[in-house]
Coordinates of C-alpha atoms and ligand atoms in Angstrom, one line a residue:
M1 CA 48.7 2.5 60.5
I2 CA 46.5 -0.1 59.8
Q3 CA 47.5 -3.7 61.3
A4 CA 46.3 -7.1 61.7
E5 CA 48.0 -10.0 63.6
N6 CA 46.5 -13.4 62.5
I7 CA 42.9 -12.4 62.7
E8 CA 40.5 -14.8 62.1
K9 CA 36.7 -14.4 62.2
K10 CA 33.9 -16.8 62.7
Y11 CA 30.3 -16.5 62.4
G12 CA 28.8 -19.6 64.5
S13 CA 31.1 -22.5 63.2
F14 CA 31.8 -20.8 59.6
T15 CA 35.4 -19.2 59.1
A16 CA 35.0 -16.1 57.1
V17 CA 38.4 -14.6 57.7
E18 CA 41.4 -17.1 58.6
D19 CA 44.9 -16.2 59.9
I20 CA 45.1 -12.5 58.1
S21 CA 48.2 -10.4 58.7
L22 CA 49.2 -6.9 57.3
S23 CA 50.4 -3.6 57.9
I24 CA 49.5 -0.6 56.0
G25 CA 51.7 2.9 56.6
R26 CA 50.6 6.4 55.7
G27 CA 50.5 7.4 52.2
E28 CA 49.5 3.9 51.3
I29 CA 46.4 3.1 49.2
V30 CA 45.9 -0.8 49.9
G31 CA 43.1 -2.6 47.8
L32 CA 41.7 -5.9 49.0
L33 CA 40.3 -7.5 46.0
G34 CA 38.4 -10.9 46.4
P35 CA 35.0 -12.3 44.6
N36 CA 31.8 -12.4 46.4
G37 CA 32.1 -13.9 49.8
A38 CA 35.9 -13.9 49.9
G39 CA 35.9 -11.8 53.3
K40 CA 36.5 -8.3 52.3
T41 CA 33.8 -6.8 54.4
T42 CA 34.3 -8.7 57.2
I43 CA 38.0 -7.5 57.4
M44 CA 36.8 -4.0 57.1
K45 CA 33.9 -4.4 60.0
I46 CA 36.9 -5.6 62.0
F47 CA 38.8 -2.6 61.5
T48 CA 36.0 -0.2 62.1
G49 CA 35.1 -2.1 65.4
Y50 CA 31.8 -3.4 64.3
H51 CA 32.8 -7.0 64.3
F52 CA 35.8 -8.3 66.8
P53 CA 37.8 -11.0 65.2
T54 CA 37.5 -14.4 67.1
K55 CA 41.3 -14.8 67.1
G56 CA 44.4 -12.3 66.6
K57 CA 44.8 -8.4 66.9
A58 CA 43.3 -5.7 64.8
L59 CA 45.0 -2.5 65.3
I60 CA 44.3 1.2 64.1
N61 CA 47.1 3.6 65.1
N62 CA 48.4 1.2 67.9
Y63 CA 45.1 1.0 69.4
D64 CA 43.2 -2.3 69.6
V65 CA 39.8 -2.2 68.0
Y66 CA 38.8 -4.4 71.1
S67 CA 39.9 -2.8 73.9
D68 CA 40.1 0.8 72.6
S69 CA 37.2 0.7 70.3
L70 CA 36.2 4.5 70.6
K71 CA 39.7 5.9 70.0
V72 CA 39.8 3.5 67.0
K73 CA 36.4 5.0 65.7
E74 CA 37.8 8.6 66.3
S75 CA 40.9 7.5 64.1
I76 CA 39.1 6.5 61.1
G77 CA 36.6 7.5 58.6
Y78 CA 34.3 4.8 57.2
L79 CA 32.5 4.6 54.2
P80 CA 30.2 1.4 54.0
E81 CA 29.0 -0.3 50.9
M82 CA 25.9 1.6 51.2
A83 CA 26.6 5.0 52.4
P84 CA 24.7 6.1 55.3
L85 CA 22.7 9.0 54.1
Y86 CA 19.6 10.4 55.2
N87 CA 17.3 11.1 52.3
D88 CA 15.3 13.6 53.4
L89 CA 18.2 16.0 54.7
T90 CA 20.2 18.4 52.1
V91 CA 23.9 17.7 52.0
L92 CA 24.5 20.9 54.2
E93 CA 22.3 19.4 57.0
Y94 CA 23.6 16.0 56.8
L95 CA 27.1 17.4 57.0
L96 CA 26.0 19.2 59.9
F97 CA 24.5 16.3 61.7
I98 CA 27.9 14.2 61.0
C99 CA 29.5 17.4 62.8
D100 CA 27.4 16.6 65.6
V101 CA 27.9 12.8 65.8
R102 CA 31.6 13.4 65.4
K103 CA 31.6 16.5 68.0
I104 CA 33.4 19.1 66.1
E105 CA 33.5 22.2 67.9
K106 CA 30.6 24.6 66.9
E107 CA 33.0 27.6 66.0
K108 CA 35.0 25.1 63.8
R109 CA 32.1 23.4 61.9
K110 CA 31.9 26.0 59.0
E111 CA 35.5 26.0 58.3
E112 CA 35.2 22.0 58.0
I113 CA 32.3 21.8 55.7
D114 CA 34.0 24.4 53.5
R115 CA 37.0 22.0 53.5
V116 CA 35.2 18.6 52.7
V117 CA 32.9 20.4 50.2
A118 CA 35.7 21.9 48.2
E119 CA 37.8 18.2 48.6
C120 CA 34.6 16.2 47.6
G121 CA 33.5 18.7 44.7
L122 CA 30.1 19.1 46.4
E123 CA 29.5 22.8 46.0
Q124 CA 26.6 22.5 43.2
V125 CA 24.5 20.1 45.5
I126 CA 25.3 21.6 48.8
N127 CA 21.7 22.7 49.4
R128 CA 19.8 20.0 47.8
P129 CA 17.9 17.2 49.3
I130 CA 20.0 14.1 49.1
E131 CA 17.3 12.0 47.8
K132 CA 17.3 14.3 44.6
I133 CA 21.3 14.1 43.9
S134 CA 22.9 11.6 41.6
K135 CA 24.6 8.3 43.2
G136 CA 28.1 9.8 42.2
Y137 CA 27.2 13.0 44.2
R138 CA 25.9 10.6 47.1
Q139 CA 29.0 8.9 47.2
R140 CA 31.1 11.7 47.3
T141 CA 28.5 12.9 50.3
G142 CA 29.4 9.6 51.8
L143 CA 33.1 10.3 51.4
A144 CA 32.8 14.0 52.5
Q145 CA 31.3 12.6 56.2
A146 CA 34.3 10.2 56.2
I147 CA 36.6 12.8 56.5
I148 CA 35.0 15.9 58.1
H149 CA 36.7 14.9 61.4
S150 CA 40.3 15.0 59.3
P151 CA 40.8 11.2 60.2
E152 CA 44.0 9.7 59.3
I153 CA 42.7 6.4 58.6
L154 CA 40.2 5.9 55.5
I155 CA 38.3 2.3 55.6
L156 CA 36.0 2.4 52.0
D157 CA 34.0 -0.5 51.2
E158 CA 33.4 -0.8 47.4
P159 CA 33.7 3.1 46.9
T160 CA 32.9 3.0 42.9
T161 CA 30.0 0.4 43.0
G162 CA 27.2 1.3 41.2
L163 CA 28.6 4.8 39.5
D164 CA 28.9 5.6 35.9
P165 CA 32.3 5.5 34.1
N166 CA 32.6 9.1 34.5
Q167 CA 31.6 9.1 38.3
I168 CA 34.1 6.0 38.8
I169 CA 37.2 8.3 37.4
E170 CA 36.2 11.2 39.7
I171 CA 35.9 9.3 42.7
R172 CA 39.1 7.3 41.9
K173 CA 40.9 10.5 41.5
L174 CA 39.4 11.7 44.7
I175 CA 40.7 8.7 46.9
K176 CA 44.1 9.0 45.3
K177 CA 44.3 12.3 46.6
L178 CA 43.0 11.8 50.0
G179 CA 45.5 8.8 49.9
E180 CA 48.4 10.9 49.7
Q181 CA 47.9 12.1 53.2
K182 CA 46.3 9.3 55.0
T183 CA 46.5 5.3 55.3
V184 CA 43.3 3.9 52.9
I185 CA 42.4 0.5 52.8
L186 CA 39.7 -0.2 50.0
S187 CA 37.6 -3.3 48.9
T188 CA 36.6 -3.9 45.5
H189 CA 36.0 -6.6 42.9
I190 CA 36.8 -4.1 40.2
L191 CA 40.0 -5.3 38.9
Q192 CA 41.2 -2.2 37.0
E193 CA 40.6 -0.4 40.5
V194 CA 43.4 -1.8 41.6
D195 CA 45.9 -0.9 38.9
A196 CA 44.2 2.9 38.8
V197 CA 44.1 3.5 42.4
C198 CA 46.4 1.5 44.8
N199 CA 49.6 1.2 45.7
K200 CA 49.5 -2.2 46.8
V201 CA 47.2 -4.9 46.5
L202 CA 45.8 -8.3 48.8
I203 CA 44.0 -10.8 46.7
L204 CA 41.6 -13.0 49.1
N205 CA 40.0 -16.1 48.3
R206 CA 37.9 -18.0 51.1
G207 CA 38.6 -15.9 53.9
K208 CA 42.6 -16.3 53.3
I209 CA 45.3 -13.7 51.4
V210 CA 46.5 -15.7 48.4
A211 CA 48.6 -13.2 46.8
R212 CA 50.2 -9.6 48.0
G213 CA 52.2 -7.1 47.0
T214 CA 52.1 -4.4 44.2
A215 CA 49.9 -5.4 41.2
E216 CA 53.2 -5.5 39.1
E217 CA 55.1 -7.9 42.1
I218 CA 52.0 -10.0 42.0
R219 CA 52.2 -10.3 38.1
R220 CA 55.8 -11.2 38.3
E221 CA 55.4 -13.9 40.9
M222 CA 52.9 -15.6 38.8
Q223 CA 53.8 -17.6 35.8
G224 CA 56.6 -15.3 34.8
D225 CA 56.5 -11.6 33.6
Y226 CA 55.4 -11.9 30.2
R227 CA 53.6 -14.4 27.8
Y228 CA 53.6 -14.8 24.0
S229 CA 51.2 -15.6 21.5
I230 CA 52.8 -17.4 18.5
I231 CA 51.3 -18.6 15.1
L232 CA 53.5 -20.9 13.5
K233 CA 53.6 -22.8 10.2
A234 CA 55.5 -26.4 10.6
S235 CA 55.4 -29.6 8.4
D236 CA 56.4 -31.7 11.3
I237 CA 53.7 -30.6 14.2
G238 CA 54.7 -33.5 16.6
S239 CA 57.9 -32.1 16.9
V240 CA 57.0 -28.5 17.6
K241 CA 55.4 -28.9 21.1
S242 CA 58.3 -31.0 22.8
S243 CA 61.2 -29.1 21.3
I244 CA 59.6 -25.6 22.5
E245 CA 59.3 -27.0 26.2
K246 CA 63.0 -27.6 26.1
I247 CA 63.6 -23.7 25.5
N248 CA 65.3 -22.2 28.3
T249 CA 63.2 -19.2 29.4
V250 CA 60.0 -20.9 28.3
N251 CA 57.9 -21.5 31.6
E252 CA 54.9 -23.5 30.3
V253 CA 53.0 -23.7 27.1
L254 CA 49.6 -22.7 28.0
L255 CA 48.1 -23.3 24.6
F256 CA 48.7 -25.4 21.8
E257 CA 46.1 -26.0 19.3
T258 CA 46.3 -27.0 15.5
K259 CA 43.8 -24.9 13.5
D260 CA 41.9 -26.2 10.4
N261 CA 44.0 -24.4 8.0
G262 CA 47.0 -26.1 9.7
L263 CA 48.4 -23.2 11.5
I264 CA 49.4 -23.7 15.4
D265 CA 48.5 -21.4 17.4
I266 CA 50.7 -21.4 20.7
K267 CA 50.6 -19.5 24.1
L268 CA 53.4 -19.5 26.3
S269 CA 54.4 -18.1 29.6
V270 CA 58.2 -17.0 29.6
K271 CA 60.8 -15.9 32.0
N272 CA 61.9 -12.8 30.1
D273 CA 60.5 -11.8 26.9
I274 CA 63.6 -10.2 25.1
S275 CA 65.9 -13.1 25.6
C276 CA 62.9 -15.4 24.9
G277 CA 62.1 -13.7 21.7
E278 CA 65.6 -14.4 20.4
E279 CA 65.5 -17.9 21.3
L280 CA 62.1 -18.7 19.9
F281 CA 63.7 -17.4 16.5
D282 CA 66.4 -19.1 16.6
W283 CA 64.5 -22.5 17.4
A284 CA 62.2 -21.7 14.8
V285 CA 65.1 -21.4 12.2
S286 CA 66.9 -24.1 13.1
N287 CA 63.6 -26.4 12.9
N288 CA 62.6 -25.2 9.7
F289 CA 59.4 -23.8 11.3
K290 CA 57.8 -20.4 10.2
I291 CA 56.8 -17.7 12.5
L292 CA 53.7 -16.0 11.3
S293 CA 53.0 -14.0 14.3
M294 CA 54.6 -13.5 17.4
I295 CA 53.1 -10.9 20.2
P296 CA 54.7 -10.7 23.5
E297 CA 51.7 -9.9 25.9
K298 CA 52.2 -9.2 30.1
V299 CA 50.1 -11.4 32.1
S300 CA 46.9 -9.2 33.2
I301 CA 45.9 -8.8 36.7
E302 CA 42.5 -10.3 35.5
D303 CA 44.4 -13.7 34.8
I304 CA 45.9 -14.0 38.1
F305 CA 42.9 -13.0 39.9
I306 CA 40.9 -15.7 37.9
K307 CA 43.5 -18.2 38.6
L308 CA 43.8 -17.5 42.2
T309 CA 40.4 -17.2 42.7
A310 CA 38.7 -19.9 40.8
E311 CA 37.3 -22.0 43.5
G312 CA 36.3 -19.3 45.5
E313 CA 32.7 -18.5 44.2
E314 CA 29.9 -19.3 46.8
K315 CA 27.5 -22.0 45.9
Ligands
ATP401 P1 31.0 -9.4 48.6 O1 31.9 -8.7 47.6 O2 29.9 -10.1 48.2 O3 30.5 -8.0 49.5 P2 32.9 -10.0 50.8 O4 34.2 -10.6 50.2 O5 32.7 -8.7 51.2 O6 31.9 -10.5 49.9 P3 31.8 -10.7 53.4 O7 30.9 -10.0 53.2 O8 33.0 -10.6 54.0 O9 32.6 -11.0 51.9 O10 31.4 -12.6 53.7 C1 32.6 -13.2 54.0 C2 31.6 -14.4 54.2 O11 31.1 -14.7 55.3 C3 30.3 -15.0 53.4 O12 30.5 -16.4 53.0 C4 29.1 -14.3 53.9 O13 28.1 -15.3 53.4 C5 29.6 -14.8 55.8 N1 29.1 -13.5 56.2 C6 29.1 -12.4 56.4 N2 28.6 -11.9 57.4 C7 27.8 -12.8 58.0 C8 27.2 -12.9 59.4 N3 26.9 -11.7 60.1 N4 26.8 -13.8 59.5 C9 27.0 -15.3 59.0 N5 27.9 -15.5 57.9 C10 28.2 -14.0 57.5

């Protein structure tokens, strides 16, 4: 279990993380999503005991990261943004070294290494020097070191950064599999990663949580569930906008543009796509407008992210 109670982290007078509370249980994979500088790495470093919060409490399996930092380190597997690998060692030598660091008993080492090699698909590269393996295999080796002591909790900082599309798919599959048994928190600024891997997402901006829930819940909370894109022909353009805003299931007119050919391009945020579809047709017929095309669109996590973090980029 990963918990934070109103944590704050200041670097000097700069507040990097402000009033963050969260709770992540077993079998959950939670994604921290945010633009550069949002505070993702800072939160991860707090949970690993690398940084202490300046206010509030962070707990790993009920151990306080400050007062029980050794217990915390035993309970977690951590993959930092740059996997901590030694290039001149082979994968096997490196994993043996990690067994030493993690104080895994000598007679259990072979069994544990065989397990992580199988789980992370490292069989082909086990005897190769780390400097000669691909980025995907380096990342798998990083994951293998994070799980060699069978931690209940995994903390993964941007685990797919720098990988090619095939490697990304494989690492995501692996994280999902690990997440069935463990508690996982991962950071990312790749929006598709959240949909592909995480059960829940926390969107961070400037050190604060600005949205939380499943990707679906966040979509629903924002601007209704659906959007419609409509192309319309009307002789009385003036009355189109004012009357469309009065339709019950329309939340907001997001775009209203007259094209050179006289057609009107409309984008709407609506509460319910089925009843709104019906109402839009009735509205068009009763006003003598002609709908040339009407396409329902789901609000994407990209749209939400841009809306919530538009002011978040570091200057
Ligand atoms: P990225 O996606 O770029 O890795 P992030 O969301 O992980 O960003 P953090 O690395 O947590 O963000 O940084 C949050 C803010 O804190 C940034 O403004 C950063 O410049 C600042 N910061 C991070 N570490 C330190 C530090 N050791 N000293 C001072 N400021 C820091």
